[in-house]
């Protein structure tokens, strides 16, 4: 029997309408009456993921007495099956774990690493021009995958389930298949050109007669089931040293890729201390390097703390202007300073200090946008629409998990490992192929993010946990490439500054500025009058498609509130 969803709670849509929240600080539970957006509620825990089947299996783990990390690892493997465009075992990511009982917040860094044979100029042609095709759509685009080692490490440190138990639902979903929703069909159609170039990808994502799956068809992944089963039977090292490693290396050797047996055998996740800041009395923990997310979310919040954002109000021109001004300064710093701290010095204490924020704030004028070229120089670049996935999980015993992982683009490089049933990431594109040349998200990187063997490429993924009075309060994060940091920031501000319940906070329209290109990107839903006011201050407004998918949780007074992001039709929050 293929899997069918038991329950599918999608955050009530109406994306794009400006929200009006009460101005008094009230408990999340007290503001539900009379609100237009309603979170999922729970008394003992909550899961929020971007796919209802992953939410369902994670929910079952919690219901059977597993903890939040057990549920997160189970969801991570299930998403690799049900949402293969971004859920993965061929990529990498970050998991933040907050244990209220010990007071510790830990980060597991399972970001991909550059293979030993990688070189600083490997994506430049003979004239020294960066060739994006090479860093995105070839076997050389793949970093050494970290997901299997990272999820297994989380389970070892914090879980109660065995690895094989956490893998069981994923194996079942891959073996028995699941009924494909519209989003799956659309995603494969969008990436069709890339996927059909490679026999293994074609065989994985299309039917035997070569036709595409349609809504209602059952999608099975026997090769992936076999790979997951080998990992379940032999442990995580199987992926790095066993038959799966052999399949990856054979794939690399057939197509001029760089990843070797030694690269795989040498891969290790790292335990990191998260970036930490304080915003209006709340403790904010978010991913530290090799992600830029934590440093810059704290930097932006420090700048904004100096303004009465609550009084100005959600969607007001003043609020949006100040957010944009703070964002551009942080992204200019990102381009200059951020990289893997195992390889380069990053001035993290300075970036996240209140004094530095005071200095930045003093450069901001309320009535005029600072042009980006007065902040620093660089080249504008277009955005691309892509996909990563974030999930948040909390249990009733004080454990909370915020996890973002990715293969970079939707369907990564589009290249599946023959015989192993999973896609390779194209994360190498997150390095700077050449200083000053933007990556796929228009992000500029410098020396700090140049390619070096064994190094982790700079990320924007920002799994975040906010604590209040020592207790887990808000668990959030998002996909969205460069927009991840600003999406996560806005969920946090919507809850803390604008007193929105978590479903409203997640659904509200978003804005984004990343310094270069010098434009203020907005979703539909802001008032045209407000946008005119912003233009009058010198902002170039660009209204584009939706940003991010911030599956989030708020815990208050022992109750759990889940916000499923309506920007994904398969998003699902489930409380228990
Ligand atoms: O690590 C990063 O920042 C990117 N590789 C994430 C890519 C992403 O979020 C794609 N988008 N939705």
Coordinates of C-alpha atoms and ligand atoms in Angstrom, one line a residue:
X1 CA 0.0 0.0 0.0
X2 CA 1.4 3.4 -0.9
X3 CA 1.5 5.9 1.9
X4 CA -1.4 8.3 2.2
X5 CA -1.4 11.3 4.4
X6 CA -3.4 10.8 7.6
X7 CA -3.7 14.4 8.3
X8 CA -2.4 17.4 6.4
X9 CA -2.5 20.7 8.1
X10 CA -1.5 23.4 5.8
X11 CA -1.1 26.9 7.2
X12 CA -4.2 28.7 6.0
X13 CA -3.0 30.5 2.9
X14 CA -4.1 34.0 1.9
X15 CA -0.4 34.8 1.4
X16 CA 0.1 38.3 0.4
X17 CA -2.3 40.1 2.6
X18 CA -0.7 42.6 4.9
X19 CA -1.3 41.6 8.5
X20 CA -2.4 43.7 11.3
X21 CA -1.4 42.4 14.7
X22 CA -2.4 43.8 18.1
X23 CA 0.2 46.1 19.6
X24 CA 0.2 44.8 23.1
X25 CA 2.5 42.0 24.0
X26 CA 0.2 39.1 24.6
X27 CA 0.8 35.4 25.0
X28 CA 0.6 33.4 21.7
X29 CA -2.4 31.5 23.0
X30 CA -4.2 34.7 24.0
X31 CA -4.2 36.2 20.5
X32 CA -5.8 33.4 18.6
X33 CA -9.3 34.5 19.0
X34 CA -10.1 37.0 16.3
X35 CA -7.0 36.3 14.3
X36 CA -7.1 35.5 10.6
X37 CA -4.3 32.9 10.7
X38 CA -4.3 30.1 13.2
X39 CA -1.4 27.9 14.2
X40 CA -1.6 24.2 14.7
X41 CA -1.7 23.6 18.5
X42 CA -0.2 20.9 20.7
X43 CA 0.1 20.1 24.4
X44 CA 3.1 17.8 24.3
X45 CA 5.1 18.6 21.2
X46 CA 5.1 19.9 17.6
X47 CA 6.6 19.1 14.3
X48 CA 6.6 21.5 11.3
X49 CA 8.2 20.3 8.0
X50 CA 7.7 21.1 4.4
X51 CA 6.2 17.7 3.6
X52 CA 3.2 16.2 5.2
X53 CA 4.6 12.6 5.0
X54 CA 7.7 13.7 6.9
X55 CA 5.6 15.5 9.5
X56 CA 3.5 12.4 9.8
X57 CA 6.4 10.0 10.5
X58 CA 8.1 12.5 12.9
X59 CA 4.8 12.9 14.7
X60 CA 4.5 9.2 15.1
X61 CA 8.0 9.1 16.7
X62 CA 7.0 11.7 19.3
X63 CA 3.7 10.0 19.9
X64 CA 5.5 6.7 20.6
X65 CA 7.8 8.4 23.2
X66 CA 10.7 9.4 21.1
X67 CA 12.4 12.7 21.7
X68 CA 12.7 15.7 19.3
X69 CA 16.0 14.6 18.0
X70 CA 14.6 11.1 17.2
X71 CA 11.8 12.8 15.4
X72 CA 14.1 15.2 13.5
X73 CA 16.4 12.5 12.3
X74 CA 13.4 10.4 11.2
X75 CA 12.0 13.5 9.4
X76 CA 15.4 14.2 7.8
X77 CA 15.6 10.7 6.2
X78 CA 11.9 10.7 5.3
X79 CA 12.3 14.1 3.4
X80 CA 15.2 12.5 1.4
X81 CA 12.6 10.2 0.0
X82 CA 9.4 12.3 -0.2
X83 CA 11.0 15.6 -1.2
X84 CA 14.0 14.6 -3.3
X85 CA 14.4 18.1 -4.7
X86 CA 15.9 19.2 -1.4
X87 CA 15.6 16.5 1.2
X88 CA 18.7 14.5 0.8
X89 CA 21.4 12.1 1.7
X90 CA 23.7 13.6 -1.0
X91 CA 24.0 17.0 0.5
X92 CA 24.6 18.7 3.9
X93 CA 23.2 21.1 6.4
X94 CA 23.1 22.3 10.0
X95 CA 21.1 21.1 13.0
X96 CA 20.7 23.3 16.1
X97 CA 19.6 21.4 19.3
X98 CA 18.5 23.2 22.4
X99 CA 18.2 21.2 25.6
X100 CA 16.4 23.2 28.2
X101 CA 17.4 20.8 31.0
X102 CA 21.1 21.4 30.6
X103 CA 20.7 24.9 29.2
X104 CA 22.9 24.0 26.2
X105 CA 22.3 24.9 22.6
X106 CA 24.6 22.9 20.3
X107 CA 25.1 23.0 16.6
X108 CA 25.9 20.0 14.4
X109 CA 27.7 21.2 11.3
X110 CA 27.3 18.6 8.6
X111 CA 28.0 20.9 5.7
X112 CA 29.7 19.4 2.6
X113 CA 33.5 19.8 2.3
X114 CA 35.6 20.5 -0.8
X115 CA 37.3 17.3 -2.0
X116 CA 41.1 17.1 -1.5
X117 CA 41.8 17.6 -5.2
X118 CA 39.7 20.9 -5.3
X119 CA 41.6 24.0 -6.2
X120 CA 41.0 27.7 -5.9
X121 CA 40.6 28.2 -9.6
X122 CA 38.8 24.9 -10.6
X123 CA 35.8 26.8 -11.8
X124 CA 37.7 29.3 -13.9
X125 CA 38.6 28.9 -17.6
X126 CA 41.9 29.6 -19.2
X127 CA 41.3 33.3 -19.3
X128 CA 40.4 33.3 -15.6
X129 CA 36.6 33.7 -16.1
X130 CA 34.3 31.9 -13.7
X131 CA 32.3 29.3 -15.5
X132 CA 29.0 28.8 -13.6
X133 CA 28.1 25.7 -15.6
X134 CA 31.0 23.8 -14.1
X135 CA 30.3 24.8 -10.5
X136 CA 26.6 24.0 -10.8
X137 CA 25.9 21.2 -13.3
X138 CA 28.9 18.8 -13.3
X139 CA 30.2 16.1 -11.0
X140 CA 32.8 18.6 -9.8
X141 CA 30.0 20.7 -8.4
X142 CA 29.5 18.2 -5.6
X143 CA 31.0 18.6 -2.2
X144 CA 31.6 15.6 0.0
X145 CA 28.1 14.9 1.4
X146 CA 27.6 15.3 5.2
X147 CA 23.9 14.5 5.8
X148 CA 24.2 10.8 6.7
X149 CA 27.1 11.4 9.2
X150 CA 25.3 14.5 10.6
X151 CA 22.0 12.9 11.2
X152 CA 23.6 9.9 12.7
X153 CA 25.8 12.0 15.0
X154 CA 22.7 13.9 16.3
X155 CA 21.1 10.6 17.1
X156 CA 24.1 9.3 18.9
X157 CA 24.5 12.4 21.0
X158 CA 20.9 13.1 21.8
X159 CA 18.6 10.4 20.5
X160 CA 17.0 7.4 22.0
X161 CA 16.3 5.5 18.8
X162 CA 18.7 3.3 16.9
X163 CA 19.8 4.5 13.4
X164 CA 17.9 1.6 11.8
X165 CA 14.7 2.6 13.7
X166 CA 15.1 6.2 12.5
X167 CA 15.6 5.0 8.9
X168 CA 12.7 2.6 8.9
X169 CA 9.9 5.0 7.8
X170 CA 12.1 6.4 5.0
X171 CA 12.9 2.9 3.8
X172 CA 9.2 2.0 3.8
X173 CA 8.4 5.2 1.9
X174 CA 11.0 4.5 -0.7
X175 CA 10.1 0.8 -1.0
X176 CA 6.3 1.1 -1.1
X177 CA 6.2 4.5 -2.7
X178 CA 3.9 7.4 -2.1
X179 CA 1.2 9.1 -4.1
X180 CA 2.7 12.1 -5.8
X181 CA 1.2 15.6 -5.2
X182 CA 1.1 18.4 -7.7
X183 CA 4.2 20.0 -6.3
X184 CA 6.2 16.9 -7.0
X185 CA 5.0 16.9 -10.7
X186 CA 5.7 20.6 -11.1
X187 CA 9.2 20.3 -9.6
X188 CA 10.3 17.5 -11.9
X189 CA 8.9 19.3 -14.9
X190 CA 10.9 22.5 -13.9
X191 CA 14.1 20.5 -13.6
X192 CA 13.4 18.2 -16.5
X193 CA 16.1 19.5 -18.7
X194 CA 18.8 18.8 -16.1
X195 CA 17.4 15.5 -14.9
X196 CA 16.9 13.9 -18.3
X197 CA 20.6 14.5 -19.2
X198 CA 21.7 11.7 -17.0
X199 CA 20.6 8.1 -17.3
X200 CA 20.5 7.5 -13.5
X201 CA 18.4 10.7 -12.9
X202 CA 16.1 9.9 -15.8
X203 CA 15.5 6.4 -14.4
X204 CA 14.9 7.8 -10.9
X205 CA 12.4 10.5 -11.7
X206 CA 10.6 9.2 -14.8
X207 CA 8.6 6.0 -15.5
X208 CA 10.1 3.1 -17.4
X209 CA 8.5 4.3 -20.6
X210 CA 10.1 7.7 -20.1
X211 CA 6.9 9.5 -19.3
X212 CA 6.6 11.8 -16.3
X213 CA 4.7 10.9 -13.1
X214 CA 1.3 12.5 -12.8
X215 CA -0.6 13.5 -9.7
X216 CA -2.0 10.4 -8.1
X217 CA 0.7 8.1 -9.4
X218 CA 2.8 6.1 -7.0
X219 CA 6.4 7.0 -6.9
X220 CA 8.8 4.3 -5.7
X221 CA 12.6 4.5 -5.3
X222 CA 14.1 0.9 -5.0
X223 CA 17.7 2.0 -5.4
X224 CA 17.3 4.6 -2.6
X225 CA 15.5 2.0 -0.4
X226 CA 18.5 -0.3 -0.9
X227 CA 21.0 2.4 0.0
X228 CA 19.1 3.4 3.1
X229 CA 18.8 -0.3 4.1
X230 CA 22.5 -0.8 3.8
X231 CA 23.0 2.3 6.1
X232 CA 20.4 0.9 8.5
X233 CA 22.2 -2.5 8.7
X234 CA 25.8 -1.4 8.6
X235 CA 25.7 2.1 10.2
X236 CA 26.4 5.6 8.9
X237 CA 30.0 4.7 7.9
X238 CA 28.6 2.5 5.2
X239 CA 27.8 5.6 3.2
X240 CA 31.4 6.7 3.5
X241 CA 33.3 3.5 3.4
X242 CA 31.0 0.7 2.1
X243 CA 29.1 -0.1 -1.1
X244 CA 27.5 3.4 -1.3
X245 CA 30.9 5.0 -1.1
X246 CA 32.0 2.7 -4.0
X247 CA 29.0 3.8 -6.1
X248 CA 29.7 7.5 -5.5
X249 CA 33.4 7.0 -6.4
X250 CA 32.5 5.0 -9.5
X251 CA 30.1 7.8 -10.5
X252 CA 32.9 10.3 -10.0
X253 CA 35.4 8.3 -12.0
X254 CA 33.0 7.9 -15.0
X255 CA 32.4 11.6 -15.2
X256 CA 35.6 13.4 -14.2
X257 CA 34.4 14.2 -10.7
X258 CA 36.8 14.7 -7.8
X259 CA 35.4 12.9 -4.8
X260 CA 37.6 9.9 -3.8
X261 CA 37.3 7.1 -1.3
X262 CA 39.7 9.0 1.0
X263 CA 37.5 12.1 0.8
X264 CA 34.5 10.1 1.9
X265 CA 36.3 8.1 4.6
X266 CA 37.7 11.3 6.0
X267 CA 34.3 13.2 6.3
X268 CA 33.3 14.1 9.8
X269 CA 30.5 16.4 11.1
X270 CA 31.7 19.1 13.5
X271 CA 30.1 20.2 16.8
X272 CA 30.0 24.0 16.8
X273 CA 29.0 26.7 19.2
X274 CA 26.1 28.6 17.7
X275 CA 26.1 32.4 17.2
X276 CA 24.4 34.1 20.1
X277 CA 22.8 37.5 20.5
X278 CA 20.2 39.1 22.6
X279 CA 17.2 40.9 21.1
X280 CA 14.9 42.8 23.4
X281 CA 15.5 40.4 26.2
X282 CA 15.2 37.2 24.1
X283 CA 18.3 35.0 23.6
X284 CA 18.8 34.3 20.0
X285 CA 20.9 31.2 18.9
X286 CA 21.6 30.7 15.2
X287 CA 24.0 28.8 13.1
X288 CA 27.6 29.9 13.2
X289 CA 30.2 29.6 10.4
X290 CA 30.5 27.9 8.0
X291 CA 27.0 29.6 7.9
X292 CA 26.9 33.3 7.7
X293 CA 23.3 33.2 9.0
X294 CA 23.8 33.4 12.8
X295 CA 26.4 36.3 12.6
X296 CA 24.2 38.4 10.3
X297 CA 20.9 37.7 12.0
X298 CA 22.4 38.9 15.2
X299 CA 24.1 41.9 13.5
X300 CA 20.8 43.0 11.9
X301 CA 18.8 42.5 15.1
X302 CA 21.4 44.6 17.0
X303 CA 21.0 47.4 14.6
X304 CA 17.2 47.3 14.7
X305 CA 17.0 47.0 18.5
X306 CA 17.9 50.7 18.5
X307 CA 14.5 51.6 16.9
X308 CA 11.0 51.3 18.3
X309 CA 9.9 48.8 15.6
X310 CA 6.8 47.8 17.5
X311 CA 5.6 51.4 17.6
X312 CA 6.3 51.9 13.9
X313 CA 4.4 48.8 13.0
X314 CA 4.5 45.9 10.6
X315 CA 4.7 46.9 7.0
X316 CA 5.2 50.6 7.7
X317 CA 7.6 52.5 5.5
X318 CA 9.9 53.4 8.4
X319 CA 10.1 49.8 9.5
X320 CA 10.8 48.5 6.0
X321 CA 13.3 51.2 5.3
X322 CA 15.3 50.5 8.5
X323 CA 15.2 46.8 7.9
X324 CA 16.5 47.2 4.4
X325 CA 19.3 49.6 5.6
X326 CA 20.4 47.1 8.3
X327 CA 20.3 44.2 5.9
X328 CA 22.4 45.8 3.2
X329 CA 25.2 46.6 5.7
X330 CA 25.2 43.0 7.0
X331 CA 25.4 41.5 3.5
X332 CA 28.3 43.8 2.6
X333 CA 30.1 42.5 5.7
X334 CA 29.2 38.9 4.6
X335 CA 30.9 39.4 1.3
X336 CA 34.0 40.6 2.9
X337 CA 34.5 38.6 6.1
X338 CA 32.6 35.3 6.1
X339 CA 34.1 31.9 5.4
X340 CA 34.8 28.6 7.1
X341 CA 36.4 29.5 10.5
X342 CA 38.5 26.3 10.3
X343 CA 40.4 28.0 7.5
X344 CA 40.0 31.8 8.0
X345 CA 39.7 34.3 10.8
X346 CA 36.2 35.8 10.9
X347 CA 35.7 38.8 13.2
X348 CA 32.6 37.3 14.7
X349 CA 32.8 39.1 18.1
X350 CA 32.9 42.4 16.3
X351 CA 30.1 41.6 13.8
X352 CA 27.8 40.6 16.6
X353 CA 28.7 43.3 19.1
X354 CA 26.2 45.9 20.2
X355 CA 28.9 48.6 19.8
X356 CA 29.4 47.7 16.2
X357 CA 25.7 47.9 15.6
X358 CA 25.7 51.4 17.2
X359 CA 28.3 52.4 14.6
X360 CA 26.3 50.9 11.7
X361 CA 23.1 52.6 13.0
X362 CA 24.8 56.0 13.1
X363 CA 25.3 55.6 9.3
X364 CA 21.6 55.1 8.7
X365 CA 19.4 58.0 7.7
X366 CA 15.6 57.6 8.3
X367 CA 14.7 59.6 5.3
X368 CA 17.1 58.4 2.7
X369 CA 18.3 55.0 1.4
X370 CA 22.1 54.7 1.3
X371 CA 23.0 53.5 -2.2
X372 CA 24.8 50.2 -2.0
X373 CA 27.8 51.6 -3.8
X374 CA 28.3 54.0 -1.0
X375 CA 28.5 51.0 1.3
X376 CA 30.9 49.1 -0.8
X377 CA 31.5 48.1 -4.5
X378 CA 30.4 45.0 -6.4
X379 CA 28.3 43.7 -9.3
X380 CA 24.6 43.1 -9.2
X381 CA 23.4 39.6 -10.2
X382 CA 20.0 38.0 -10.8
X383 CA 18.2 35.8 -8.4
X384 CA 17.4 32.2 -9.1
X385 CA 14.5 30.2 -7.7
X386 CA 15.8 27.2 -5.8
X387 CA 15.1 24.9 -2.9
X388 CA 16.4 23.8 0.4
X389 CA 14.3 22.6 3.3
X390 CA 13.9 23.5 6.9
X391 CA 12.1 21.8 9.7
X392 CA 11.4 22.5 13.4
X393 CA 10.6 20.0 16.0
X394 CA 10.0 20.3 19.8
X395 CA 9.1 17.7 22.4
X396 CA 7.5 18.0 25.8
X397 CA 10.8 17.4 27.7
X398 CA 12.6 20.6 26.8
X399 CA 14.4 19.4 23.6
X400 CA 14.0 21.5 20.5
X401 CA 15.5 20.9 17.0
X402 CA 15.9 23.4 14.2
X403 CA 17.3 21.8 11.0
X404 CA 18.1 23.2 7.6
X405 CA 19.7 21.0 4.9
X406 CA 20.1 21.1 1.2
X407 CA 21.6 19.9 -2.0
X408 CA 21.7 23.6 -3.0
X409 CA 19.5 24.0 -6.2
X410 CA 16.3 22.1 -6.5
X411 CA 17.5 18.6 -7.4
X412 CA 21.1 19.8 -6.8
X413 CA 23.2 19.3 -9.9
X414 CA 20.5 17.0 -11.3
X415 CA 23.0 14.2 -11.3
X416 CA 21.9 10.9 -9.5
X417 CA 24.5 8.4 -8.3
X418 CA 23.9 5.4 -10.5
X419 CA 22.7 2.4 -8.5
X420 CA 22.4 4.4 -5.3
X421 CA 19.2 6.3 -6.0
X422 CA 20.1 9.8 -4.7
X423 CA 21.1 13.1 -6.2
X424 CA 24.4 14.9 -5.8
X425 CA 24.6 18.4 -4.4
X426 CA 26.0 21.3 -6.3
X427 CA 27.2 23.0 -3.2
X428 CA 30.6 23.9 -4.6
X429 CA 28.8 26.8 -6.2
X430 CA 28.5 28.4 -2.7
X431 CA 32.3 29.0 -2.7
X432 CA 33.4 32.1 -4.5
X433 CA 34.6 30.7 -7.9
X434 CA 36.5 34.0 -8.2
X435 CA 36.6 36.9 -5.7
X436 CA 33.9 39.3 -6.5
X437 CA 32.0 37.0 -8.9
X438 CA 28.5 36.3 -7.5
X439 CA 27.1 32.8 -6.9
X440 CA 23.7 31.7 -8.0
X441 CA 22.0 33.8 -5.3
X442 CA 23.9 37.0 -6.4
X443 CA 26.0 36.7 -3.3
X444 CA 29.5 38.0 -3.6
X445 CA 32.3 36.3 -1.7
X446 CA 35.9 37.2 -1.2
X447 CA 39.2 35.6 -0.2
X448 CA 37.6 34.2 3.0
X449 CA 35.4 32.0 0.9
X450 CA 37.8 30.8 -1.8
X451 CA 38.0 27.1 -2.6
X452 CA 40.5 25.1 -0.5
X453 CA 40.7 21.3 -0.1
X454 CA 38.6 20.1 2.9
X455 CA 37.1 23.5 3.5
X456 CA 33.3 24.0 3.9
X457 CA 31.7 26.5 1.5
X458 CA 30.0 29.5 3.1
X459 CA 26.2 29.0 3.6
X460 CA 23.3 31.2 4.5
X461 CA 21.3 28.4 6.1
X462 CA 20.2 29.8 9.5
X463 CA 18.5 27.2 11.8
X464 CA 17.5 29.4 14.8
X465 CA 16.3 28.8 18.3
X466 CA 15.1 31.8 20.5
X467 CA 14.9 31.3 24.2
X468 CA 13.0 33.4 26.8
X469 CA 14.0 33.2 30.4
X470 CA 16.0 30.0 29.7
X471 CA 13.1 28.2 28.0
X472 CA 12.8 27.3 24.3
X473 CA 10.4 29.9 22.8
X474 CA 10.7 30.1 19.0
X475 CA 12.2 27.5 16.6
X476 CA 12.6 28.6 13.1
X477 CA 14.6 28.7 9.9
X478 CA 14.0 28.6 6.1
X479 CA 15.2 27.7 2.7
X480 CA 15.7 30.5 0.1
X481 CA 19.5 30.9 -0.6
X482 CA 20.5 34.5 0.2
X483 CA 16.9 35.2 1.5
X484 CA 17.2 32.6 4.3
X485 CA 18.8 35.1 6.7
X486 CA 16.2 37.8 6.1
X487 CA 13.2 35.3 6.1
X488 CA 14.3 33.9 9.5
X489 CA 14.9 37.4 10.8
X490 CA 11.3 38.4 9.8
X491 CA 9.7 35.5 11.5
X492 CA 11.5 36.4 14.6
X493 CA 10.6 40.1 14.4
X494 CA 7.0 39.3 13.6
X495 CA 6.7 37.3 16.8
X496 CA 8.8 39.6 19.1
X497 CA 8.1 43.1 17.7
X498 CA 4.7 42.6 16.2
X499 CA 3.2 40.1 18.6
X500 CA 1.9 37.9 15.8
X501 CA 1.0 34.3 16.5
X502 CA 3.4 31.9 14.7
X503 CA 1.1 31.2 11.8
X504 CA 0.6 34.9 11.1
X505 CA 4.3 35.5 11.6
X506 CA 5.1 32.8 9.0
X507 CA 2.4 33.9 6.5
X508 CA 3.1 37.7 6.5
X509 CA 4.6 39.2 3.4
X510 CA 8.4 39.4 3.4
X511 CA 11.1 41.8 2.1
X512 CA 14.7 41.3 1.3
X513 CA 17.8 43.4 0.7
X514 CA 21.2 41.8 0.2
X515 CA 23.3 44.9 -0.6
X516 CA 23.9 43.8 -4.2
X517 CA 21.9 44.0 -6.3
X518 CA 20.8 47.3 -4.9
X519 CA 17.1 46.6 -4.8
X520 CA 14.5 46.1 -2.1
X521 CA 12.8 42.9 -3.0
X522 CA 9.2 42.5 -1.7
X523 CA 6.6 39.9 -1.9
X524 CA 3.1 40.7 -2.9
X525 CA 1.0 42.1 -0.1
X526 CA 2.6 45.3 1.0
X527 CA 0.6 48.5 0.4
X528 CA 1.4 50.3 -2.8
X529 CA 1.3 53.6 -0.8
X530 CA 4.1 52.2 1.5
X531 CA 6.1 51.1 -1.5
X532 CA 5.8 54.6 -3.0
X533 CA 7.1 56.1 0.3
X534 CA 10.1 53.8 0.1
X535 CA 10.8 54.7 -3.5
X536 CA 10.7 58.4 -2.5
X537 CA 13.5 57.6 0.0
X538 CA 15.6 56.2 -2.8
X539 CA 14.8 52.5 -2.6
X540 CA 14.5 50.6 -5.9
X541 CA 11.5 48.2 -5.3
X542 CA 11.4 44.9 -7.1
X543 CA 8.3 42.8 -6.5
X544 CA 9.1 39.1 -7.1
X545 CA 7.9 35.6 -6.2
X546 CA 7.5 34.3 -2.7
X547 CA 10.6 33.9 -0.5
X548 CA 11.4 31.1 1.9
X549 CA 9.4 28.4 3.6
X550 CA 9.8 28.9 7.3
X551 CA 8.3 25.9 9.1
X552 CA 8.3 27.2 12.7
X553 CA 7.2 26.6 16.3
X554 CA 6.5 28.8 19.3
X555 CA 6.3 27.3 22.8
X556 CA 4.5 29.3 25.4
X557 CA 3.1 28.4 28.8
X558 CA 3.9 24.8 28.0
X559 CA 1.8 24.8 24.9
X560 CA 3.1 24.3 21.4
X561 CA 2.1 26.4 18.3
X562 CA 3.1 25.3 14.8
X563 CA 3.3 27.6 11.8
X564 CA 3.4 25.8 8.4
X565 CA 4.5 28.1 5.7
X566 CA 1.8 28.5 3.1
X567 CA 4.4 29.2 0.4
X568 CA 4.8 25.4 0.0
X569 CA 1.6 23.5 -0.8
X570 CA 2.9 20.4 1.1
X571 CA 3.9 22.3 4.3
X572 CA 2.5 20.7 7.4
X573 CA 2.5 21.3 11.2
X574 CA 1.3 18.6 13.5
X575 CA 0.9 19.0 17.2
X576 CA 0.4 16.3 19.8
Ligands
LIG1 O1 23.9 26.9 1.9 C1 23.3 27.8 1.3 O2 23.2 29.0 1.7 C2 22.6 27.5 0.0 N1 23.3 26.4 -0.7 C3 21.2 27.2 0.2 C4 20.4 27.0 -1.0 C5 19.0 27.3 -0.9 O3 18.5 27.6 0.2 C6 18.2 27.1 -2.1 N2 16.9 27.6 -1.9 N3 15.9 27.7 -1.6

